[in-house]
Short mmCIF file of C-alpha atoms in Angstrom, two decimals:
data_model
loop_
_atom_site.label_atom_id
_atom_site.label_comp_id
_atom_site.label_asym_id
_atom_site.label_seq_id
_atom_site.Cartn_x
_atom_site.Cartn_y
_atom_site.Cartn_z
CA UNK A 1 -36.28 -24.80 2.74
CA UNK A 2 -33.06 -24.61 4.16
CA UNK A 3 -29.40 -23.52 2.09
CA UNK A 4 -26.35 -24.53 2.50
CA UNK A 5 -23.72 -21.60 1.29
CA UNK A 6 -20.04 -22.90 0.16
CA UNK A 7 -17.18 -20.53 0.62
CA UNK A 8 -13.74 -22.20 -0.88
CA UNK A 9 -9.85 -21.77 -1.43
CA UNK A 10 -9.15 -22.94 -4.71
CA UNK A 11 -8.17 -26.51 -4.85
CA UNK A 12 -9.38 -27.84 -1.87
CA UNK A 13 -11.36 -30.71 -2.97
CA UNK A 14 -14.12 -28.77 -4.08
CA UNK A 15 -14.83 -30.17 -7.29
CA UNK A 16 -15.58 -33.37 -5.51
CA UNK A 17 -17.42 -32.48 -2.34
CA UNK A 18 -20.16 -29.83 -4.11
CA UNK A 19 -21.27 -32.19 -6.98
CA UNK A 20 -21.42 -35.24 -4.41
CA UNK A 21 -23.44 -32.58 -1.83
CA UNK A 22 -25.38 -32.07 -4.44
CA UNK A 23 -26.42 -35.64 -5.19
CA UNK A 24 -26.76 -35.89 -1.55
CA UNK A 25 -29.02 -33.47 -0.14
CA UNK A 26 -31.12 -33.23 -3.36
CA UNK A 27 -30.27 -29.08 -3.55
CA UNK A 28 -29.79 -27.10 -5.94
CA UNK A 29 -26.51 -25.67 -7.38
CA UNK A 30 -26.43 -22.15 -7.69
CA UNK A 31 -23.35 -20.59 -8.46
CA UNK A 32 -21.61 -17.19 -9.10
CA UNK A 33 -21.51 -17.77 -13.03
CA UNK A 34 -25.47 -18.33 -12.72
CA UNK A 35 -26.31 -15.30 -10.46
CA UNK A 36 -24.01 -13.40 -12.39
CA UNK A 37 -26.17 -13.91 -15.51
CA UNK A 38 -29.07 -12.71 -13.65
CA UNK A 39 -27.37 -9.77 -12.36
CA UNK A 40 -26.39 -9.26 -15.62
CA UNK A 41 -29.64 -9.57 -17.53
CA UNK A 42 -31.18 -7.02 -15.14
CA UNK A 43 -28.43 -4.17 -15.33
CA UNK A 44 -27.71 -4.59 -19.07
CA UNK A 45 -23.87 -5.05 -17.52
CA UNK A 46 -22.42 -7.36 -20.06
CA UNK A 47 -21.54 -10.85 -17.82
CA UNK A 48 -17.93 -10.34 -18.17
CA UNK A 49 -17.73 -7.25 -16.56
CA UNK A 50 -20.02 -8.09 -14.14
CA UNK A 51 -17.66 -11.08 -13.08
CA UNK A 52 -14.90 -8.75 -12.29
CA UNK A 53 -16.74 -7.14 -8.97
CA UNK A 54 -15.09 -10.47 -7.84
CA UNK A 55 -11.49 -9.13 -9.06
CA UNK A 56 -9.25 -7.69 -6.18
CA UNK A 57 -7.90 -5.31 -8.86
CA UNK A 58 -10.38 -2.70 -10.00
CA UNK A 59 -11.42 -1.24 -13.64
CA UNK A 60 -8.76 1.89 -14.35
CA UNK A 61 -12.23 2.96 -15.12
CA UNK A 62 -14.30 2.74 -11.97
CA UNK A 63 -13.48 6.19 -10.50
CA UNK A 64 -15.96 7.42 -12.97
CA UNK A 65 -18.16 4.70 -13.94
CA UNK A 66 -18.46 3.10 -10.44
CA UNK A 67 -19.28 -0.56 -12.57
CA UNK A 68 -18.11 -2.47 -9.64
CA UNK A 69 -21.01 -1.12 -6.85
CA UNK A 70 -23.35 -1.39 -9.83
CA UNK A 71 -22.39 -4.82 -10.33
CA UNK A 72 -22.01 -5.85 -6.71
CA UNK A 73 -25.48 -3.92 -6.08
CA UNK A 74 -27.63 -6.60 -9.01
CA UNK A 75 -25.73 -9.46 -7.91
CA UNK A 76 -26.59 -9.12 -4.37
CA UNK A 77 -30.20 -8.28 -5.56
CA UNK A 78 -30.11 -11.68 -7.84
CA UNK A 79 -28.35 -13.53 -4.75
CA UNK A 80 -31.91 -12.30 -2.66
CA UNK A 81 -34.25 -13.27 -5.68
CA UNK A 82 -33.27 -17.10 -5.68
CA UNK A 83 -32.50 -17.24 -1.94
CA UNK A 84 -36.54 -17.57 -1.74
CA UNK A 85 -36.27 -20.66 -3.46
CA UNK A 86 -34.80 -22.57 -0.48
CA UNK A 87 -33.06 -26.23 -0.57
CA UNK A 88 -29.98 -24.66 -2.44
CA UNK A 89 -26.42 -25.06 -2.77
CA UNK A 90 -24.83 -21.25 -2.82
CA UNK A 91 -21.13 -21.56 -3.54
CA UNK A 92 -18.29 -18.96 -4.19
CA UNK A 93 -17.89 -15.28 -3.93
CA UNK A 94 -21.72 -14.61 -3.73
CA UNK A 95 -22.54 -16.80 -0.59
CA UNK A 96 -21.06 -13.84 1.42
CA UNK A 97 -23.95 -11.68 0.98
CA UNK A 98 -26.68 -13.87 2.79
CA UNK A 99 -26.67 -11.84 6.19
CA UNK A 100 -25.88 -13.94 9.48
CA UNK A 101 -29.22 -12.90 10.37
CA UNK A 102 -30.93 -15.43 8.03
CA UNK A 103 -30.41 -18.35 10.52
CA UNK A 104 -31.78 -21.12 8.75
CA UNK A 105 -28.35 -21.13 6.06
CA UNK A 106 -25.73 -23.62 6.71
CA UNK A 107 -22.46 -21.67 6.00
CA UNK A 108 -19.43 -24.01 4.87
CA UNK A 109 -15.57 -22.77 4.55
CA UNK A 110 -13.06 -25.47 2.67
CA UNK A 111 -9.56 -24.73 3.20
CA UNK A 112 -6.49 -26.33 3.04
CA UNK A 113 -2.54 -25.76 3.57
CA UNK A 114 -0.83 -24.70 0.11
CA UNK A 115 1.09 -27.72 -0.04
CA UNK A 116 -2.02 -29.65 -0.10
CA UNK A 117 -3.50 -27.39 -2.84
CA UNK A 118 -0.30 -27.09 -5.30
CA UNK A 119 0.00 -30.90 -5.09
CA UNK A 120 -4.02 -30.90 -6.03
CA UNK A 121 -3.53 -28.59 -8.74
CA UNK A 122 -0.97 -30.00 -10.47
CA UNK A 123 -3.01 -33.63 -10.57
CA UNK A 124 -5.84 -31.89 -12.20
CA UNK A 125 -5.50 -31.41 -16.24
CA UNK A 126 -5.46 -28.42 -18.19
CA UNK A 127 -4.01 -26.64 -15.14
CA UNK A 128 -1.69 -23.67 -15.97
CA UNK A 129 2.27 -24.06 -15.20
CA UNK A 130 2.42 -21.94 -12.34
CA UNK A 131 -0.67 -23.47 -9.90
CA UNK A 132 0.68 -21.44 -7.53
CA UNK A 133 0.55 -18.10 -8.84
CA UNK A 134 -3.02 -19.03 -9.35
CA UNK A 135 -3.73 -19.99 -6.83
CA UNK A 136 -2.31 -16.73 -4.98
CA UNK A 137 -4.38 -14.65 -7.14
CA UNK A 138 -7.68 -16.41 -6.54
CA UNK A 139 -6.70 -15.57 -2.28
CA UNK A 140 -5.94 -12.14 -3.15
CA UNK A 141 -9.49 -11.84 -4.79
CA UNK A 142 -11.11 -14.05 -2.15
CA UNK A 143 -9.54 -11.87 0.87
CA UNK A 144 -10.51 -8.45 -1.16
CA UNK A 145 -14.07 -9.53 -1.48
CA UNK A 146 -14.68 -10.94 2.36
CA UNK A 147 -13.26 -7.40 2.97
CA UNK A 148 -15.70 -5.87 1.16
CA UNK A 149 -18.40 -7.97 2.07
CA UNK A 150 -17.88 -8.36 5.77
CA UNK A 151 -15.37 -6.24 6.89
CA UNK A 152 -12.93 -8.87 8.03
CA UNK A 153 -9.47 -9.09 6.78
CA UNK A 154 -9.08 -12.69 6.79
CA UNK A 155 -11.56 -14.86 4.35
CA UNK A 156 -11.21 -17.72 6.22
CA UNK A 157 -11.76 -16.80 9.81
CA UNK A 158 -14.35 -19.20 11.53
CA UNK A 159 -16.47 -16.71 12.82
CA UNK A 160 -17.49 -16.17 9.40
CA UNK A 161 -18.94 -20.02 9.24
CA UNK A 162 -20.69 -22.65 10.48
CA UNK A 163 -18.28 -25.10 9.75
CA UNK A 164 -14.67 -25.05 8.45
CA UNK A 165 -13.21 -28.01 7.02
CA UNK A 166 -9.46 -29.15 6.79
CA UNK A 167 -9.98 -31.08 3.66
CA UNK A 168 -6.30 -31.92 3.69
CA UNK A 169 -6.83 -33.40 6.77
CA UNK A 170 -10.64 -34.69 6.06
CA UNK A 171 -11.63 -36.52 3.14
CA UNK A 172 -14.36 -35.43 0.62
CA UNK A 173 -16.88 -38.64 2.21
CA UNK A 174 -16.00 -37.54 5.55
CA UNK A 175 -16.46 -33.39 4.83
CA UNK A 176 -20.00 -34.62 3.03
CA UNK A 177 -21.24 -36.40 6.04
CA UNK A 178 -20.37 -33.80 8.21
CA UNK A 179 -22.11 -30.84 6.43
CA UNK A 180 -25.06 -33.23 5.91
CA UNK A 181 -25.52 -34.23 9.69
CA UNK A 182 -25.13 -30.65 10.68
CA UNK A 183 -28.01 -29.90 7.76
CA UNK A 184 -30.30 -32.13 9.41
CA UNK A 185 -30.76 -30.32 12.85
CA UNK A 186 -33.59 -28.75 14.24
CA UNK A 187 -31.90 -25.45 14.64
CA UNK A 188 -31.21 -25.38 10.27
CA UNK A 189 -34.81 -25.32 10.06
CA UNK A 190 -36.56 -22.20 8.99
CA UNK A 191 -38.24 -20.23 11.64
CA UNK A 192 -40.56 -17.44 11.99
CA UNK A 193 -37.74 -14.67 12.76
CA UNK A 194 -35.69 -16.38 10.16
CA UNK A 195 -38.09 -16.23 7.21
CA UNK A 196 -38.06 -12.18 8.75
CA UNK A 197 -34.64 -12.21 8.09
CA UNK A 198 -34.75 -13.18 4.83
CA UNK A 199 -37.71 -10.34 3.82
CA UNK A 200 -35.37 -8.10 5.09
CA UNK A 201 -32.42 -8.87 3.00
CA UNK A 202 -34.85 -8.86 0.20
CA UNK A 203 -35.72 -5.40 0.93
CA UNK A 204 -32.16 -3.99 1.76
CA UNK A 205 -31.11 -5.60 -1.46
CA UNK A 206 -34.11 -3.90 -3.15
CA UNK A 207 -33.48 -0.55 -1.62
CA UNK A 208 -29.60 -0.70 -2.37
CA UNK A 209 -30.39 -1.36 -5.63
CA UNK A 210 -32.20 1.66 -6.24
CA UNK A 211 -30.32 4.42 -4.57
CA UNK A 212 -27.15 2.98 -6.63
CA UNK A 213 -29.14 3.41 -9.72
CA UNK A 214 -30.19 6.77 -8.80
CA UNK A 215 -26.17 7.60 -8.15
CA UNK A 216 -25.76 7.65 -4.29
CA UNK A 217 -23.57 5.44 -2.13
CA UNK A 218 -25.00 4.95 1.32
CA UNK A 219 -24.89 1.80 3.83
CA UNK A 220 -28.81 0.39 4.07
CA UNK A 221 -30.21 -2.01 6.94
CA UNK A 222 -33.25 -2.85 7.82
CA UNK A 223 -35.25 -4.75 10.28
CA UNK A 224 -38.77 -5.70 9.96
CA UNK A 225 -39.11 -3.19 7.20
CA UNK A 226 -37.68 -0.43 9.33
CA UNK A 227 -34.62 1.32 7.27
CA UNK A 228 -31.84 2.64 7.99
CA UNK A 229 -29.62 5.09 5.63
CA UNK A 230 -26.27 5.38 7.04
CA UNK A 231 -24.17 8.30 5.04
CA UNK A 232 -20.82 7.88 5.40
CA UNK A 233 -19.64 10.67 3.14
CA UNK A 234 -19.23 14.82 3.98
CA UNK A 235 -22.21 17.02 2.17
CA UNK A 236 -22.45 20.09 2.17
CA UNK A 237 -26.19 20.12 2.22
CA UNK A 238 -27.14 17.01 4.70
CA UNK A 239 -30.90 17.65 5.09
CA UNK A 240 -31.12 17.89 1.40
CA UNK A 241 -29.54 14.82 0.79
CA UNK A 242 -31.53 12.72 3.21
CA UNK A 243 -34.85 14.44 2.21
CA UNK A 244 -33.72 12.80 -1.41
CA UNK A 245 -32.82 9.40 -0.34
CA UNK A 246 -35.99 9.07 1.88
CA UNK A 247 -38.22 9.90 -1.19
CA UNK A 248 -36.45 7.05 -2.89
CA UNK A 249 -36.87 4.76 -0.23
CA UNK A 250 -40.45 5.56 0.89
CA UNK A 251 -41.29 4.77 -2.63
CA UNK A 252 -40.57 1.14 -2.33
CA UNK A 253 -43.09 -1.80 -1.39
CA UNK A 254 -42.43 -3.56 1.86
CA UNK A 255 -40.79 -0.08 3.53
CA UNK A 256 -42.54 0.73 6.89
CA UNK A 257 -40.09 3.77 7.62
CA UNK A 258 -36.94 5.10 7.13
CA UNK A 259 -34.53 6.60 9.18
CA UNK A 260 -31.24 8.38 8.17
CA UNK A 261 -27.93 8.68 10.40
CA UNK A 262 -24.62 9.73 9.54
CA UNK A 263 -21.38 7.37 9.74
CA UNK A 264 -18.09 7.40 11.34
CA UNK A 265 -16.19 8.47 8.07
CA UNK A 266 -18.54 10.81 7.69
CA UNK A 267 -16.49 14.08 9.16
CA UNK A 268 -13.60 13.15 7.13
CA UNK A 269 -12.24 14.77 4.01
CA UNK A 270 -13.98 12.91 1.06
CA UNK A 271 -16.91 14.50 -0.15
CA UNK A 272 -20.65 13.17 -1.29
CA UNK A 273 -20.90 12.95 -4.53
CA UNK A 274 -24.31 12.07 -6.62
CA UNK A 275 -22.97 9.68 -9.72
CA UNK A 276 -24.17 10.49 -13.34
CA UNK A 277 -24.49 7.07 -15.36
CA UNK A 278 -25.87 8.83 -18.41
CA UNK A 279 -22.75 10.10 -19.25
CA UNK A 280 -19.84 8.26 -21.04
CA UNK A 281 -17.52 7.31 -18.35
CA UNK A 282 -15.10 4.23 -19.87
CA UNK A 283 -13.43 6.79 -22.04
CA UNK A 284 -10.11 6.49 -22.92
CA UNK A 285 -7.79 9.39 -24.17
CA UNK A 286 -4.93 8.62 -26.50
CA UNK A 287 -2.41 11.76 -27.00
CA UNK A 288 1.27 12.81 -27.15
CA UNK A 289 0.40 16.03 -25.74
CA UNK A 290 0.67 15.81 -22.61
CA UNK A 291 -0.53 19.01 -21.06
CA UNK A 292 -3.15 19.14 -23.79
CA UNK A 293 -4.80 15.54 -22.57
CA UNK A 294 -4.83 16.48 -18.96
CA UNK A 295 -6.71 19.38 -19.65
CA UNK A 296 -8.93 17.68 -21.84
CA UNK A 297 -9.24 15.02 -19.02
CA UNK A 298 -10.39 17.89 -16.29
CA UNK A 299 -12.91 19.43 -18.81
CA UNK A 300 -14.50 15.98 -19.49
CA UNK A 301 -14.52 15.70 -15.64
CA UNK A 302 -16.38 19.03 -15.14
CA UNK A 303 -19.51 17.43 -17.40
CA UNK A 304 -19.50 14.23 -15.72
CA UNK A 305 -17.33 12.39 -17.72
CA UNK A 306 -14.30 10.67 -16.68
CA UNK A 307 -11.40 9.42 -18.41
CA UNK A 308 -8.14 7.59 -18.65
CA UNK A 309 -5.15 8.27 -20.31
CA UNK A 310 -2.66 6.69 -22.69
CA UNK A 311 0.47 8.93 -24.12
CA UNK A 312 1.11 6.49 -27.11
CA UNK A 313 -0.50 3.74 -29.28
CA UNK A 314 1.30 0.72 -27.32
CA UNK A 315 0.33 1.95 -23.71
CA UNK A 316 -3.10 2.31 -25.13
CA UNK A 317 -2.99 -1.38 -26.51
CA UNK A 318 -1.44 -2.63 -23.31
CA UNK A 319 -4.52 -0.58 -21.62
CA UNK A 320 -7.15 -2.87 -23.57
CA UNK A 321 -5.32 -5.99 -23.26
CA UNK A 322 -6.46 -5.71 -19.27
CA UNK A 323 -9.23 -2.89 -19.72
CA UNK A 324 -12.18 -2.27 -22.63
CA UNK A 325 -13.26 0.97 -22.38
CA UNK A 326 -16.28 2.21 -24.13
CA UNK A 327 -15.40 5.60 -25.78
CA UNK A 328 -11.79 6.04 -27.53
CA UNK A 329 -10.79 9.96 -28.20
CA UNK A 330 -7.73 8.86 -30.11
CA UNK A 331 -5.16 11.58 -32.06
CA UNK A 332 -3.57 10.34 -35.08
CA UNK A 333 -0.07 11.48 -35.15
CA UNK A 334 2.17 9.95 -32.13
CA UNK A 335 5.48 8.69 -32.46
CA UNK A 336 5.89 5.03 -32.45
CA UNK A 337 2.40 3.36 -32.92
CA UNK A 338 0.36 5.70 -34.59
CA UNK A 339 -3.45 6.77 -33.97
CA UNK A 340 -4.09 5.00 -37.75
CA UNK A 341 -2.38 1.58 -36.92
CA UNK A 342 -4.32 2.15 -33.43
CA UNK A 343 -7.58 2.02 -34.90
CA UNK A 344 -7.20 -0.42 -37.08
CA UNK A 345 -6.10 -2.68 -34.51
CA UNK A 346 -8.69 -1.60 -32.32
CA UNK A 347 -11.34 -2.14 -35.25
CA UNK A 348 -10.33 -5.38 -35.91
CA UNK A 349 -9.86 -7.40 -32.13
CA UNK A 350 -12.55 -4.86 -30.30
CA UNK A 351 -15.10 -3.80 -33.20
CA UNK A 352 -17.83 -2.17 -30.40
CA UNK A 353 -15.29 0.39 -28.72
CA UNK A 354 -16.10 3.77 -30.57
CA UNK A 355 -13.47 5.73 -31.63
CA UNK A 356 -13.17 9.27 -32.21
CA UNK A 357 -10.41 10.58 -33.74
CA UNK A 358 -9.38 14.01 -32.59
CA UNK A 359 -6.46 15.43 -34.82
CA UNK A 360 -4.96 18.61 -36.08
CA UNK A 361 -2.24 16.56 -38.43
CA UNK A 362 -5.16 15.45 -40.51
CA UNK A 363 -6.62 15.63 -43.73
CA UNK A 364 -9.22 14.66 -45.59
CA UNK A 365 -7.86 11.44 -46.95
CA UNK A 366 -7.14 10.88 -43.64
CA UNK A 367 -10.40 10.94 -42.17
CA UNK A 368 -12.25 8.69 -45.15
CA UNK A 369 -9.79 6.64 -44.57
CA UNK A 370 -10.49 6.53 -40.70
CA UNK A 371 -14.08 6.44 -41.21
CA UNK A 372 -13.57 3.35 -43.66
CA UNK A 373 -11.51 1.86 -40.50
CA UNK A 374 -14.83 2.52 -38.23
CA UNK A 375 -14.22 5.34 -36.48
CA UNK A 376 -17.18 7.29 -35.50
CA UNK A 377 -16.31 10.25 -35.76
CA UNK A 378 -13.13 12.84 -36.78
CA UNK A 379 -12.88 15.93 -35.38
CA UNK A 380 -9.85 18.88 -35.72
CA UNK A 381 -8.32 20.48 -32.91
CA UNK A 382 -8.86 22.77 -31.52
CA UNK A 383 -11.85 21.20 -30.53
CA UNK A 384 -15.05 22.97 -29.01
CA UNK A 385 -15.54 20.96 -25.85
CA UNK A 386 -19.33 21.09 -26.50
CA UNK A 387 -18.65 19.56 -29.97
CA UNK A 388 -16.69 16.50 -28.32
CA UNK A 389 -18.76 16.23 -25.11
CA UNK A 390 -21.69 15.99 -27.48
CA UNK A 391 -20.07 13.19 -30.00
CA UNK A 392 -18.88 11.64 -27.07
CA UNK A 393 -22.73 11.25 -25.51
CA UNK A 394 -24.07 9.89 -29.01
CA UNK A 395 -21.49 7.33 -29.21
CA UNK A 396 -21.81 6.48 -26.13
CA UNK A 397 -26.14 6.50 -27.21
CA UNK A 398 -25.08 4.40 -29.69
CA UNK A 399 -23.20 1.48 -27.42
CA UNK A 400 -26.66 1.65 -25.09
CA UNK A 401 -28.57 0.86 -27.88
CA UNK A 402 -26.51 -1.97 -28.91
CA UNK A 403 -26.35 -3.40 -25.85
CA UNK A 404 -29.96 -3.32 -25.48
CA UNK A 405 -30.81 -5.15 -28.92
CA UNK A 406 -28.22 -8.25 -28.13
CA UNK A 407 -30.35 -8.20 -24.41
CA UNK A 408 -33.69 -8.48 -26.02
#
């Protein structure tokens, strides 16, 4: 019932120590593309966005939609689901969630110097030009997620493992005998306060879970089903907020109490803030206006809805070349690009991003002709903001359905 958890650098012999770990111990192989479909298949999170909690760099969109703590919060739950299996092989970003606590995991670190790596990566086929600017950006994710996960700013350190290995300086035989003569010790094998452990990270993971879905962002621990809610942001009304969180929490099977304390961020200036995921949040606003499109952008803001902005049809493209959003308020007449070619481009790469056109150059050829394009809707300026918050929420209906039917 033991696991072994693999934490890499990229190119360091990897792809020939896991699959011949594998063949050696018997585990098996779970990796982040697997528990990412899980996590996926229980948020309704398409896979691809869920695979970018990994990313150092963040959505433009997560101020408002807050994807990545949804995403890290089903992941970590799928990560506790198949942890009960036992004789597995976790590797990459997701074997930093199993707590230190759970004593029976062997925890495994693969590094190497970058000469060692570039020379690797170049060897390999279909590798890109640059190894090493790949190789960079794979640390710079790997460092921003050990971060996250454990508070420690370098993802190698040793007190984060069991066992680090110098595969430039030990060979893939050698690094496979080692991990599997360390596996085979009396102190890998599950015990009575480990198999604790590992109910408890089921249950924080379950009780994260939850409070994210219901919109708040608080630390959870828990020992022996004990729980504690640490709030780490200012709120106005504290004995509210914990009365709510407890009623969550007390809800769940396997709690035996719950506590609440506040944190040591918690007198600073950042305020509490409940999240609304009803409400369209990967919008993006396309306008020349300037002044016009930030006030639009606070209004949305004040119902729960936030927004980015583009001031012309090629930032906007350049915006979805790194960044899909869901919900497109797009004007038609800009200089350069215009909000016609937009859509149409739009339409035809990114068909399920709705777009609403919000114009007051228009006319009515113009919107059957946008409507032909796809659009979802055409609106005139000046625009009630009731009228657009409104279309907004059905389009955004309409994405939740879809997403829904291609789940099922």
């Amino acid at each position: 019932m033991s696991v072994i958890t693999v934490f890499n650098a990229l190119h360091c012999n990897e792809e020939l120590i896991i699959p011949q770990l594998i063949d050696k111990t018997g585990y098996r192989l779970v990796g982040d593309g697997e528990i990412g479909a899980l996590a996926s298949k229980m948020s309704g999170i398409p896979p691809e966005r869920i695979g970018r909690a990994f990313a150092a760099k963040t959505s433009l969109f997560n101020p408002f939609t807050h994807e990545k703590e949804r995403s890290v919060a089903y992941l970590r739950q799928a990560v506790a689901e198949i942890l009960a299996e036992g004789n597995l092989v976790v590797a990459g970003f997701c074997s930093h969630f199993v707590p230190a606590s759970i004593s029976h995991v062997l925890r495994i670190c693969l590094i190497a110097d970058m000469a060692f790596r570039a020379k690797l990566a170049q060897s390999l086929p279909g590798q890109d030009k640059d190894p090493l600017k790949a190789i960079h950006k794979n640390d710079d994710d790997k460092a921003s997620w050990v971060l996250q996960m454990t508070g420690r700013q370098d993802p190698w350190d040793p007190a984060l493992y069991d066992i680090v290995i110098p595969t430039d300086k030990i060979g893939a035989q050698e690094s496979i005998h080692l991990i599997v003569r360390n596996l085979n010790t009396d102190v890998l094998a599950p015990t009575e306060a480990s198999q604790t452990a590992l109910a408890d990270f089921r249950l924080q993971a379950k009780i994260q879970l939850a409070l994210t879905m219901e919109g708040h962002e608080v630390t959870v621990s828990v020992q022996e089903g004990a729980v504690t809610l640490t709030i780490e942001k200012n709120v106005l009304m504290l004995s509210r907020l914990e009365q709510e969180l407890r009623e969550i929490v007390e809800k769940i099977e396997g709690v035996q109490s719950v506590s609440t304390e506040v944190g040591k961020n918690f007198h600073q200036a950042d305020i509490y803030r409940k999240l609304d995921f009803q409400a369209p949040a990967r919008v993006l606003l396309v306008d020349d206006e300037r002044e016009f499109v930030q006030t639009l952008s606070e209004r949305l803001l004040l119902r729960d809805m936030g927004s980015a902005v583009a001031y012309d049809g090629e930032s906007a493209l350049e915006m979805l070349r790194e960044d899909e959003p869901d919900v497109m308020i797009l004007d038609l007449k800009m200089p350069g690009i215009d909000g016609m070619e937009v859509l149409r481009r739009v339409k035809a790469t990114q068909p399920e991003i709705e777009i609403i056109i919000l114009t007051g150059h228009g006319n009515e050829t113009d919107r059957e002709t946008c409507m032909q394009l796809g659009a979802f809707a055409y609106l005139q300026k000046p625009v009630d903001i009731d009228v657009l918050s409104e279309t907004m929420k059905q389009a955004n209906e309409k994405i939740t359905r879809r997403r829904q039917q291609q789940a099922s």
